[in-house]
CSV table of C-alpha atoms and ligand atoms in Angstrom, one decimal:
chain,number,residue,atom,x,y,z
A,1,MET,CA,9.3,13.8,-15.6
A,2,ASN,CA,5.5,13.7,-15.8
A,3,ASN,CA,4.2,14.3,-12.3
A,4,ASP,CA,0.6,14.0,-13.2
A,5,LYS,CA,1.2,10.5,-14.6
A,6,GLU,CA,3.2,9.6,-11.6
A,7,GLN,CA,0.5,10.7,-9.3
A,8,THR,CA,-2.0,8.6,-11.1
A,9,ILE,CA,0.1,5.4,-10.9
A,10,TYR,CA,0.8,6.2,-7.2
A,11,ASP,CA,-2.9,6.6,-6.5
A,12,PHE,CA,-3.7,3.3,-8.2
A,13,ASP,CA,-1.0,1.5,-6.1
A,14,PHE,CA,-2.2,3.2,-3.0
A,15,SER,CA,-5.8,2.1,-3.5
A,16,LEU,CA,-4.8,-1.5,-4.3
A,17,LEU,CA,-2.7,-1.6,-1.2
A,18,CYS,CA,-5.6,-0.3,0.9
A,19,GLU,CA,-8.0,-2.7,-0.6
A,20,TYR,CA,-5.6,-5.6,0.1
A,21,PHE,CA,-4.9,-4.7,3.7
A,22,SER,CA,-8.5,-3.8,4.5
A,23,SER,CA,-9.5,-7.3,3.6
A,24,ILE,CA,-7.6,-8.7,6.5
A,25,GLU,CA,-8.3,-8.3,10.2
A,26,ARG,CA,-4.9,-6.9,11.2
A,27,GLN,CA,-2.5,-4.9,9.1
A,28,GLY,CA,0.6,-5.8,11.1
A,29,PRO,CA,1.8,-8.6,13.5
A,30,GLY,CA,0.3,-8.5,17.0
A,31,SER,CA,-2.3,-10.0,19.3
A,32,GLU,CA,-4.9,-9.2,21.8
A,33,GLU,CA,-2.8,-10.9,24.5
A,34,MET,CA,0.3,-8.8,23.7
A,35,THR,CA,-1.7,-5.5,23.6
A,36,LYS,CA,-3.1,-6.5,27.1
A,37,LEU,CA,0.4,-7.4,28.3
A,38,ALA,CA,1.7,-4.0,27.2
A,39,LEU,CA,-1.3,-2.3,28.9
A,40,SER,CA,-0.4,-4.0,32.2
A,41,PHE,CA,2.7,-1.8,32.5
A,42,ILE,CA,0.6,1.4,32.3
A,43,ASP,CA,-0.9,2.6,35.5
A,44,GLY,CA,-3.2,5.3,36.6
A,45,LEU,CA,-5.7,5.2,33.7
A,46,THR,CA,-9.2,6.4,34.6
A,47,GLU,CA,-12.3,7.3,32.5
A,48,ASP,CA,-10.9,10.8,32.1
A,49,SER,CA,-7.7,9.5,30.5
A,50,LYS,CA,-7.0,10.2,26.8
A,51,ILE,CA,-5.2,7.7,24.5
A,52,ALA,CA,-4.1,8.2,21.0
A,53,ASP,CA,-3.7,5.1,18.8
A,54,LEU,CA,-1.5,6.2,15.8
A,55,GLY,CA,-1.4,4.2,12.6
A,56,CYS,CA,-4.4,2.4,13.9
A,57,GLY,CA,-5.3,0.6,10.6
A,58,THR,CA,-8.8,-0.9,10.8
A,59,GLY,CA,-8.6,-0.9,14.6
A,60,GLY,CA,-7.5,-4.5,15.7
A,61,GLN,CA,-5.6,-3.2,18.7
A,62,THR,CA,-7.9,-0.2,19.2
A,63,ALA,CA,-10.7,-2.7,20.0
A,64,THR,CA,-8.5,-4.4,22.6
A,65,LEU,CA,-7.6,-1.0,24.1
A,66,ALA,CA,-11.2,0.1,24.2
A,67,GLN,CA,-12.4,-3.1,25.9
A,68,ASN,CA,-9.7,-3.1,28.5
A,69,ILE,CA,-9.4,0.6,29.6
A,70,LYS,CA,-11.9,3.2,30.5
A,71,GLY,CA,-10.6,6.4,28.9
A,72,ARG,CA,-11.3,7.9,25.5
A,73,ILE,CA,-9.4,6.9,22.4
A,74,THR,CA,-8.5,8.9,19.4
A,75,ALA,CA,-7.5,6.5,16.6
A,76,LEU,CA,-5.6,8.1,13.7
A,77,ASP,CA,-4.6,6.7,10.3
A,78,LEU,CA,-3.5,8.1,7.0
A,79,PHE,CA,-5.9,5.8,5.0
A,80,PRO,CA,-9.5,6.9,4.9
A,81,THR,CA,-10.7,3.4,4.0
A,82,PHE,CA,-9.2,2.0,7.3
A,83,ILE,CA,-10.8,4.8,9.3
A,84,ASP,CA,-14.2,4.0,7.7
A,85,LYS,CA,-13.8,0.3,8.7
A,86,LEU,CA,-12.7,1.3,12.2
A,87,ARG,CA,-15.8,3.5,12.6
A,88,ASN,CA,-18.1,0.6,11.5
A,89,ARG,CA,-16.3,-1.7,13.9
A,90,PHE,CA,-16.9,0.6,16.9
A,91,ALA,CA,-20.5,1.3,15.9
A,92,ASN,CA,-21.1,-2.5,15.9
A,93,LEU,CA,-19.3,-2.8,19.3
A,94,LYS,CA,-21.4,0.1,20.6
A,95,LEU,CA,-18.2,1.8,21.6
A,96,SER,CA,-18.4,4.9,19.3
A,97,ASP,CA,-18.8,7.2,22.3
A,98,ARG,CA,-15.3,6.3,23.5
A,99,VAL,CA,-13.5,5.8,20.2
A,100,ASN,CA,-13.1,8.6,17.7
A,101,GLY,CA,-11.5,7.6,14.3
A,102,ILE,CA,-9.7,10.4,12.4
A,103,VAL,CA,-7.8,10.6,9.2
A,104,GLY,CA,-4.4,12.2,9.6
A,105,SER,CA,-0.7,11.8,9.7
A,106,MET,CA,1.3,10.7,12.7
A,107,ASP,CA,4.0,13.1,11.5
A,108,GLU,CA,1.7,16.1,11.8
A,109,LEU,CA,-0.6,15.5,14.7
A,110,PRO,CA,-3.7,17.7,15.1
A,111,PHE,CA,-3.4,17.6,18.9
A,112,SER,CA,-2.4,19.9,21.7
A,113,GLU,CA,0.7,19.7,23.9
A,114,SER,CA,0.3,17.3,26.9
A,115,GLU,CA,-3.1,16.2,25.6
A,116,PHE,CA,-2.6,12.5,26.1
A,117,ASP,CA,-2.0,10.1,28.9
A,118,VAL,CA,-0.8,7.5,26.4
A,119,ILE,CA,0.3,7.3,22.8
A,120,TRP,CA,-0.1,3.8,21.4
A,121,CYS,CA,1.3,2.7,18.1
A,122,GLU,CA,1.4,-0.9,16.9
A,123,GLY,CA,3.4,-1.8,13.8
A,124,ALA,CA,3.3,1.7,12.4
A,125,ILE,CA,6.0,4.0,13.9
A,126,TYR,CA,8.4,2.8,11.2
A,127,ASN,CA,6.5,5.0,8.8
A,128,ILE,CA,8.2,8.1,10.3
A,129,GLY,CA,11.0,6.2,12.0
A,130,PHE,CA,11.3,5.1,15.6
A,131,LYS,CA,13.6,7.8,16.8
A,132,HIS,CA,11.8,10.7,15.1
A,133,GLY,CA,8.4,9.3,16.2
A,134,LEU,CA,9.4,9.1,19.9
A,135,GLU,CA,11.0,12.5,19.8
A,136,TYR,CA,8.1,14.2,18.0
A,137,TRP,CA,5.3,12.6,19.9
A,138,ARG,CA,6.8,13.4,23.3
A,139,LYS,CA,5.3,16.8,23.5
A,140,PHE,CA,1.7,15.5,23.1
A,141,ILE,CA,2.1,13.2,26.1
A,142,LYS,CA,1.6,14.5,29.7
A,143,THR,CA,4.6,14.2,32.0
A,144,GLY,CA,4.2,10.9,33.7
A,145,GLY,CA,2.3,9.5,30.7
A,146,TYR,CA,3.3,6.7,28.5
A,147,VAL,CA,4.3,5.7,25.0
A,148,ALA,CA,3.8,2.1,23.8
A,149,VAL,CA,5.0,1.0,20.4
A,150,THR,CA,5.9,-2.1,18.5
A,151,GLU,CA,9.0,-2.0,16.2
A,152,ALA,CA,10.9,-4.4,14.0
A,153,SER,CA,14.1,-5.3,15.9
A,154,TRP,CA,17.1,-7.6,15.5
A,155,PHE,CA,17.5,-10.2,18.2
A,156,THR,CA,21.2,-10.8,17.6
A,157,GLU,CA,24.3,-8.8,16.8
A,158,ASN,CA,24.8,-10.5,13.5
A,159,ARG,CA,22.5,-12.2,10.9
A,160,PRO,CA,22.6,-13.8,7.5
A,161,GLU,CA,23.2,-11.4,4.6
A,162,GLU,CA,19.9,-12.2,2.8
A,163,ILE,CA,17.7,-11.0,5.7
A,164,ASP,CA,20.0,-8.1,6.6
A,165,LYS,CA,19.8,-6.8,3.1
A,166,PHE,CA,16.0,-7.3,2.9
A,167,TRP,CA,15.4,-5.3,6.1
A,168,ASN,CA,17.9,-2.6,5.4
A,169,GLU,CA,16.1,-1.9,2.2
A,170,ALA,CA,12.6,-2.1,3.7
A,171,TYR,CA,13.4,-0.2,6.9
A,172,SER,CA,17.0,0.9,7.5
A,173,GLU,CA,16.2,1.9,11.1
A,174,ILE,CA,15.8,-1.7,12.2
A,175,ASP,CA,18.2,-2.2,15.1
A,176,THR,CA,19.0,-4.3,18.1
A,177,ILE,CA,16.8,-4.1,21.3
A,178,PRO,CA,19.5,-2.5,23.4
A,179,ASN,CA,20.0,0.2,20.8
A,180,LYS,CA,16.3,0.9,20.5
A,181,VAL,CA,16.0,1.1,24.3
A,182,LYS,CA,18.9,3.6,24.3
A,183,GLN,CA,17.1,5.7,21.7
A,184,MET,CA,13.9,5.6,23.8
A,185,GLN,CA,15.8,6.8,26.9
A,186,ALA,CA,17.6,9.5,24.9
A,187,ALA,CA,14.3,10.8,23.7
A,188,GLY,CA,13.1,11.5,27.3
A,189,TYR,CA,11.4,8.4,28.4
A,190,ILE,CA,12.1,5.8,31.1
A,191,PRO,CA,12.2,2.5,29.3
A,192,VAL,CA,9.6,0.7,31.5
A,193,ALA,CA,9.4,-2.6,29.6
A,194,THR,CA,10.3,-4.3,26.4
A,195,PHE,CA,9.2,-7.7,25.3
A,196,ILE,CA,9.3,-9.8,22.1
A,197,LEU,CA,6.1,-10.6,20.4
A,198,PRO,CA,5.7,-14.4,20.1
A,199,GLU,CA,5.7,-16.1,16.7
A,200,GLU,CA,1.9,-16.5,16.5
A,201,CYS,CA,1.6,-12.8,16.2
A,202,TRP,CA,3.3,-13.1,12.8
A,203,THR,CA,2.0,-16.4,11.6
A,204,ASP,CA,-1.5,-17.2,12.9
A,205,ASN,CA,-2.5,-13.5,13.2
A,206,PHE,CA,-0.8,-11.9,10.2
A,207,TYR,CA,0.6,-14.2,7.5
A,208,THR,CA,-1.9,-17.1,7.6
A,209,PRO,CA,-5.0,-14.9,7.2
A,210,GLN,CA,-3.3,-13.3,4.2
A,211,LYS,CA,-3.2,-16.6,2.3
A,212,GLY,CA,-7.0,-16.6,1.5
A,213,ALA,CA,-7.0,-12.8,0.9
A,214,GLN,CA,-4.2,-13.2,-1.6
A,215,GLU,CA,-6.1,-15.8,-3.6
A,216,ILE,CA,-9.2,-13.6,-3.8
A,217,PHE,CA,-7.1,-10.5,-4.6
A,218,LEU,CA,-5.3,-12.2,-7.5
A,219,ARG,CA,-8.7,-13.5,-8.8
A,220,ASN,CA,-10.0,-9.9,-8.7
A,221,TYR,CA,-7.1,-8.5,-10.7
A,222,PRO,CA,-6.0,-11.2,-13.2
A,223,GLY,CA,-2.9,-10.2,-15.1
A,224,ASN,CA,-2.5,-6.9,-13.2
A,225,PRO,CA,1.3,-6.5,-12.6
A,226,THR,CA,0.8,-4.1,-9.7
A,227,ALA,CA,-1.5,-6.6,-7.9
A,228,GLU,CA,0.8,-9.5,-8.7
A,229,ASN,CA,3.9,-7.7,-7.5
A,230,LEU,CA,2.2,-6.7,-4.3
A,231,ILE,CA,1.2,-10.3,-3.5
A,232,LYS,CA,4.7,-11.6,-4.6
A,233,TYR,CA,6.3,-9.2,-2.1
A,234,GLN,CA,4.0,-10.2,0.7
A,235,ARG,CA,4.6,-13.9,0.1
A,236,HIS,CA,8.4,-13.3,-0.1
A,237,GLU,CA,8.2,-11.4,3.2
A,238,ALA,CA,6.3,-14.3,4.8
A,239,GLU,CA,8.9,-16.8,3.5
A,240,LEU,CA,11.8,-14.8,4.8
A,241,TYR,CA,10.1,-14.6,8.2
A,242,SER,CA,9.7,-18.4,8.5
A,243,LYS,CA,13.4,-18.8,7.4
A,244,TYR,CA,15.0,-16.2,9.6
A,245,LYS,CA,12.6,-15.7,12.5
A,246,GLN,CA,15.3,-16.4,15.1
A,247,TYR,CA,17.1,-13.2,14.0
A,248,TYR,CA,14.3,-10.6,14.1
A,249,GLY,CA,10.8,-9.8,15.1
A,250,TYR,CA,8.5,-7.2,16.6
A,251,VAL,CA,9.3,-5.9,20.0
A,252,PHE,CA,7.0,-3.9,22.3
A,253,TYR,CA,8.7,-0.8,23.8
A,254,ILE,CA,6.9,0.9,26.7
A,255,GLY,CA,8.3,4.2,27.9
A,256,LYS,CA,7.2,6.7,30.6
A,257,LYS,CA,7.7,10.4,29.9
A,258,ILE,CA,9.8,12.1,32.5
A,259,SER,CA,10.6,15.8,32.7
A,260,ILE,CA,14.1,16.5,31.4
B,1,SAH,N1,-1.8,-0.7,14.0
B,1,SAH,C1,-2.4,-1.5,12.9
B,1,SAH,C2,-1.9,-1.2,11.5
B,1,SAH,C3,-0.4,-1.4,11.3
B,1,SAH,S1,0.0,-1.2,9.6
B,1,SAH,C4,-2.2,-3.0,13.2
B,1,SAH,O1,-1.2,-3.3,13.9
B,1,SAH,O2,-3.0,-3.8,12.7
B,1,SAH,C5,0.6,0.5,9.5
B,1,SAH,C6,-0.5,1.5,9.5
B,1,SAH,O3,0.2,2.8,9.4
B,1,SAH,C7,-1.4,1.4,8.2
B,1,SAH,O4,-2.7,1.4,8.7
B,1,SAH,C8,-1.1,2.7,7.5
B,1,SAH,O5,-2.2,3.2,6.8
B,1,SAH,C9,-0.6,3.6,8.6
B,1,SAH,N2,0.2,4.8,8.2
B,1,SAH,C10,1.2,4.8,7.3
B,1,SAH,N3,1.7,6.1,7.2
B,1,SAH,C11,1.1,6.8,8.2
B,1,SAH,C12,1.2,8.2,8.6
B,1,SAH,N4,2.1,9.0,8.1
B,1,SAH,N5,0.3,8.6,9.6
B,1,SAH,C13,-0.6,7.8,10.1
B,1,SAH,N6,-0.8,6.5,9.7
B,1,SAH,C14,0.1,6.0,8.8
């Protein structure tokens, strides 16, 4: 196996993926209203509070957080392009003094124990898995602090095979809401709230804005199989969502760290 060659192909895919997703406002389903709703379950935040926003992307939800709470936010993402965009966004919003964007991995956090009042993560914990993420992040949260994440979840016990197969290949940890809540409790958090993100978070805020971006992207990379496959996959995912949305979606899970 030629690792150098593999690395090159991977780098190319990686930069295309980054380019595609940086051209849209959000990199995952969500909305300002839902971020604010999740925040409403979190009490005791002051200007001295510290919040980490992991897998922040270009900072859609980070902006809502910054505009609705007083503390300082550290926004972390693996992709440098996203962090550059996030920094520009907060420079324009004149909020750079309270929001610090850093490149890093949510699986290897450069933070101290009990550093944060809140760890936030919208549409990104799947990268390291819900269970592992909750367990690993716990030590970085103060006792009495919170974790708030969105996670792909099944709404029913059973579902058609086509969608079951698609999700199990994409993210095998997808599970029902009661099972996710159980994992959160087992990881040392009180499950304070869970709620399902409404459909517009997927359609109006995520899939619809991608339509224009896909046309532009394909025009920029005519005949490029990697680009074409990427768009084909995104379109397939959107079609499956409209066909099977009664069976799954994103759920906000908010937990409070207790001493165990
Ligand atoms: N929270 C944003 C982005 C969600 S998309 C939103 O809702 O719009 C998932 C994000 O996770 C991407 O920005 C991706 O770059 C990031 N990511 C993937 N693996 C990561 C890792 N190991 N550590 C940190 N971020 C990661």
